[in-house]
mmCIF file of C-alpha atoms in Angstrom:
data_model
loop_
_atom_site.group_PDB
_atom_site.id
_atom_site.type_symbol
_atom_site.label_atom_id
_atom_site.label_comp_id
_atom_site.label_asym_id
_atom_site.label_seq_id
_atom_site.Cartn_x
_atom_site.Cartn_y
_atom_site.Cartn_z
ATOM 1 C CA UNK A 9 12.241 -3.153 6.819
ATOM 2 C CA UNK A 10 10.442 -5.160 4.181
ATOM 3 C CA UNK A 11 9.786 -2.335 1.668
ATOM 4 C CA UNK A 12 10.273 1.415 1.243
ATOM 5 C CA UNK A 13 8.121 3.484 -1.110
ATOM 6 C CA UNK A 14 8.646 7.199 -1.789
ATOM 7 C CA UNK A 15 5.506 9.239 -2.536
ATOM 8 C CA UNK A 16 5.261 10.613 -6.098
ATOM 9 C CA UNK A 17 6.049 14.141 -4.893
ATOM 10 C CA UNK A 18 9.091 12.909 -2.930
ATOM 11 C CA UNK A 19 7.839 14.365 0.371
ATOM 12 C CA UNK A 20 6.978 11.157 2.258
ATOM 13 C CA UNK A 21 8.194 7.619 2.724
ATOM 14 C CA UNK A 22 5.905 4.611 3.288
ATOM 15 C CA UNK A 23 7.559 1.698 5.070
ATOM 16 C CA UNK A 24 6.446 -1.906 5.359
ATOM 17 C CA UNK A 25 7.926 -2.867 8.709
ATOM 18 C CA UNK A 26 8.212 -6.357 10.147
ATOM 19 C CA UNK A 27 8.233 -6.756 13.921
ATOM 20 C CA UNK A 28 7.587 -10.034 15.711
ATOM 21 C CA UNK A 29 6.395 -11.583 12.450
ATOM 22 C CA UNK A 30 3.744 -8.866 11.955
ATOM 23 C CA UNK A 31 3.905 -6.533 8.965
ATOM 24 C CA UNK A 32 2.638 -2.973 9.405
ATOM 25 C CA UNK A 33 2.742 0.282 7.435
ATOM 26 C CA UNK A 34 4.424 3.431 8.721
ATOM 27 C CA UNK A 35 4.825 6.862 7.084
ATOM 28 C CA UNK A 36 7.544 9.471 7.626
ATOM 29 C CA UNK A 37 8.382 12.862 6.117
ATOM 30 C CA UNK A 38 11.494 13.223 3.981
ATOM 31 C CA UNK A 39 13.596 16.258 4.907
ATOM 32 C CA UNK A 40 15.346 18.093 2.054
ATOM 33 C CA UNK A 41 17.942 20.838 1.803
ATOM 34 C CA UNK A 42 17.552 24.084 -0.208
ATOM 35 C CA UNK A 43 18.622 22.267 -3.384
ATOM 36 C CA UNK A 44 15.974 19.575 -2.873
ATOM 37 C CA UNK A 45 18.449 16.843 -1.950
ATOM 38 C CA UNK A 46 17.083 14.377 0.660
ATOM 39 C CA UNK A 47 18.829 14.910 3.994
ATOM 40 C CA UNK A 48 16.743 13.144 6.627
ATOM 41 C CA UNK A 49 13.748 10.979 7.407
ATOM 42 C CA UNK A 50 11.315 12.156 10.078
ATOM 43 C CA UNK A 51 9.839 10.089 12.876
ATOM 44 C CA UNK A 52 7.712 7.273 11.417
ATOM 45 C CA UNK A 53 4.013 7.210 12.326
ATOM 46 C CA UNK A 54 1.909 4.036 12.124
ATOM 47 C CA UNK A 55 -0.903 4.155 9.567
ATOM 48 C CA UNK A 56 -4.140 3.252 11.330
ATOM 49 C CA UNK A 57 -5.767 0.110 9.995
ATOM 50 C CA UNK A 58 -2.574 -1.111 8.347
ATOM 51 C CA UNK A 59 -1.020 -2.889 11.293
ATOM 52 C CA UNK A 60 -1.818 -6.543 10.604
ATOM 53 C CA UNK A 61 -1.931 -8.888 7.611
ATOM 54 C CA UNK A 62 -0.101 -6.535 5.221
ATOM 55 C CA UNK A 63 1.449 -8.040 2.078
ATOM 56 C CA UNK A 64 2.616 -4.961 0.138
ATOM 57 C CA UNK A 65 2.317 -1.167 0.189
ATOM 58 C CA UNK A 66 2.370 1.618 -2.396
ATOM 59 C CA UNK A 67 1.273 5.210 -2.916
ATOM 60 C CA UNK A 68 -1.809 6.197 -4.909
ATOM 61 C CA UNK A 69 -1.202 9.890 -5.361
ATOM 62 C CA UNK A 70 0.774 12.178 -3.074
ATOM 63 C CA UNK A 71 -1.117 11.559 0.174
ATOM 64 C CA UNK A 72 -2.917 8.226 -0.135
ATOM 65 C CA UNK A 73 -1.400 4.927 0.967
ATOM 66 C CA UNK A 74 -2.696 1.685 -0.542
ATOM 67 C CA UNK A 75 -1.875 -1.742 0.844
ATOM 68 C CA UNK A 76 -2.668 -5.366 0.173
ATOM 69 C CA UNK A 77 -3.754 -7.177 3.298
ATOM 70 C CA UNK A 78 -5.484 -10.357 4.375
ATOM 71 C CA UNK A 79 -9.225 -9.844 3.970
ATOM 72 C CA UNK A 80 -9.888 -10.848 7.575
ATOM 73 C CA UNK A 81 -7.572 -8.198 9.050
ATOM 74 C CA UNK A 82 -9.082 -5.703 11.478
ATOM 75 C CA UNK A 83 -9.619 -2.308 9.872
ATOM 76 C CA UNK A 84 -9.127 -0.110 12.949
ATOM 77 C CA UNK A 85 -11.328 2.864 13.694
ATOM 78 C CA UNK A 86 -9.050 5.871 14.018
ATOM 79 C CA UNK A 87 -7.776 8.365 11.469
ATOM 80 C CA UNK A 88 -4.727 7.339 9.472
ATOM 81 C CA UNK A 89 -1.255 8.378 10.591
ATOM 82 C CA UNK A 90 -2.854 10.400 13.318
ATOM 83 C CA UNK A 91 -1.280 8.980 16.427
ATOM 84 C CA UNK A 92 -3.029 5.688 17.197
ATOM 85 C CA UNK A 93 -1.672 2.287 16.402
ATOM 86 C CA UNK A 94 -4.988 1.319 14.807
ATOM 87 C CA UNK A 95 -5.656 -2.127 13.461
ATOM 88 C CA UNK A 96 -5.388 -4.638 16.226
ATOM 89 C CA UNK A 97 -5.320 -8.381 16.220
ATOM 90 C CA UNK A 98 -7.018 -9.899 13.266
ATOM 91 C CA UNK A 99 -7.115 -13.380 11.876
ATOM 92 C CA UNK A 100 -7.353 -13.294 8.155
ATOM 93 C CA UNK A 101 -7.574 -15.915 5.525
ATOM 94 C CA UNK A 102 -4.357 -16.860 3.801
ATOM 95 C CA UNK A 103 -6.245 -17.210 0.511
ATOM 96 C CA UNK A 104 -8.236 -13.959 0.392
ATOM 97 C CA UNK A 105 -6.844 -10.465 -0.085
ATOM 98 C CA UNK A 106 -8.227 -6.943 -0.145
ATOM 99 C CA UNK A 107 -7.006 -3.521 -1.140
ATOM 100 C CA UNK A 108 -6.926 -1.105 1.786
ATOM 101 C CA UNK A 109 -6.881 2.601 0.891
ATOM 102 C CA UNK A 110 -5.983 5.234 3.478
ATOM 103 C CA UNK A 111 -5.706 8.951 2.750
ATOM 104 C CA UNK A 112 -3.268 10.375 5.319
ATOM 105 C CA UNK A 113 -5.363 11.840 8.120
ATOM 106 C CA UNK A 114 -8.453 10.057 6.756
ATOM 107 C CA UNK A 115 -10.220 6.761 7.193
ATOM 108 C CA UNK A 116 -9.521 3.358 5.726
ATOM 109 C CA UNK A 117 -11.694 1.875 2.979
ATOM 110 C CA UNK A 118 -11.367 -1.591 1.492
ATOM 111 C CA UNK A 119 -12.065 -3.306 -1.804
ATOM 112 C CA UNK A 120 -12.185 -7.110 -1.972
ATOM 113 C CA UNK A 121 -9.836 -8.820 -4.400
ATOM 114 C CA UNK A 122 -11.666 -11.287 -6.687
ATOM 115 C CA UNK A 123 -9.526 -14.386 -6.899
ATOM 116 C CA UNK A 124 -6.384 -15.956 -5.554
ATOM 117 C CA UNK A 125 -3.804 -14.492 -3.253
ATOM 118 C CA UNK A 126 -2.676 -10.983 -4.195
ATOM 119 C CA UNK A 127 1.058 -10.523 -3.623
ATOM 120 C CA UNK A 128 2.375 -7.327 -5.261
ATOM 121 C CA UNK A 129 0.832 -3.884 -5.499
ATOM 122 C CA UNK A 130 1.593 -0.926 -7.764
ATOM 123 C CA UNK A 131 -0.205 2.369 -7.242
ATOM 124 C CA UNK A 132 -0.388 5.373 -9.539
ATOM 125 C CA UNK A 133 -1.694 8.932 -9.514
ATOM 126 C CA UNK A 134 -4.917 8.038 -7.662
ATOM 127 C CA UNK A 135 -6.465 5.126 -5.776
ATOM 128 C CA UNK A 136 -8.239 4.169 -8.997
ATOM 129 C CA UNK A 137 -4.831 3.588 -10.676
ATOM 130 C CA UNK A 138 -3.846 0.403 -8.886
ATOM 131 C CA UNK A 139 -2.471 -2.849 -10.274
ATOM 132 C CA UNK A 140 -2.175 -6.108 -8.346
ATOM 133 C CA UNK A 141 -0.152 -9.207 -9.188
ATOM 134 C CA UNK A 142 -1.297 -12.569 -7.823
ATOM 135 C CA UNK A 143 0.781 -15.522 -6.630
ATOM 136 C CA UNK A 144 0.184 -17.254 -9.985
ATOM 137 C CA UNK A 145 1.463 -14.245 -11.998
ATOM 138 C CA UNK A 146 -1.892 -12.793 -13.091
ATOM 139 C CA UNK A 147 -2.213 -8.986 -13.156
ATOM 140 C CA UNK A 148 -5.424 -7.136 -12.316
ATOM 141 C CA UNK A 149 -6.254 -3.441 -12.663
ATOM 142 C CA UNK A 150 -8.721 -1.603 -10.468
ATOM 143 C CA UNK A 151 -11.616 -0.201 -12.465
ATOM 144 C CA UNK A 152 -13.906 1.717 -10.121
ATOM 145 C CA UNK A 153 -15.102 -0.783 -7.536
ATOM 146 C CA UNK A 154 -14.205 -3.882 -9.571
ATOM 147 C CA UNK A 155 -11.045 -5.612 -10.787
ATOM 148 C CA UNK A 156 -10.288 -6.399 -14.425
ATOM 149 C CA UNK A 157 -7.731 -8.927 -15.610
ATOM 150 C CA UNK A 158 -4.895 -7.431 -17.655
ATOM 151 C CA UNK A 159 -4.024 -9.757 -20.510
ATOM 152 C CA UNK A 160 -0.594 -10.451 -21.961
ATOM 153 C CA UNK A 161 2.785 -11.283 -20.547
ATOM 154 C CA UNK A 162 3.993 -8.607 -18.165
ATOM 155 C CA UNK A 163 7.345 -8.663 -16.414
ATOM 156 C CA UNK A 164 6.452 -6.001 -13.847
ATOM 157 C CA UNK A 165 4.483 -2.843 -13.227
ATOM 158 C CA UNK A 166 5.804 0.264 -11.495
ATOM 159 C CA UNK A 167 4.836 3.894 -11.341
ATOM 160 C CA UNK A 168 7.462 6.505 -10.419
ATOM 161 C CA UNK A 169 7.964 6.899 -6.685
#
């Protein structure tokens, strides 16, 4: 397991899994007892379109997964977390990244990242509240369908979850 991210409502877990050198995103339900204490993790399901070239994963709201991936990665054609493995073999450029957004049960959309290699991703309450950190330490915020540089010295960005 490369990363675990709990959804903002605490009901689901997104996992960045590494198998055979390939990183992919999986989602599982979190079981809770009557007091709300986590007691189990359900069977993970692969998120369609997020099975190759993944760098980082986060939540953007309660039911939308966002991931950084190589821009050349195959996007897959099936619904997300709906039973197919999705994705497929894809090349990808080591210097270009994109933001992949997948509402659970929905279809993947992508947004190209403007410059450099994106490495870290932080999602917020919606897919429009996303911050990306590049390999050279720059931070960008999503603003509609474009990226804007966030000035200043930042040590890290995280939303709850």
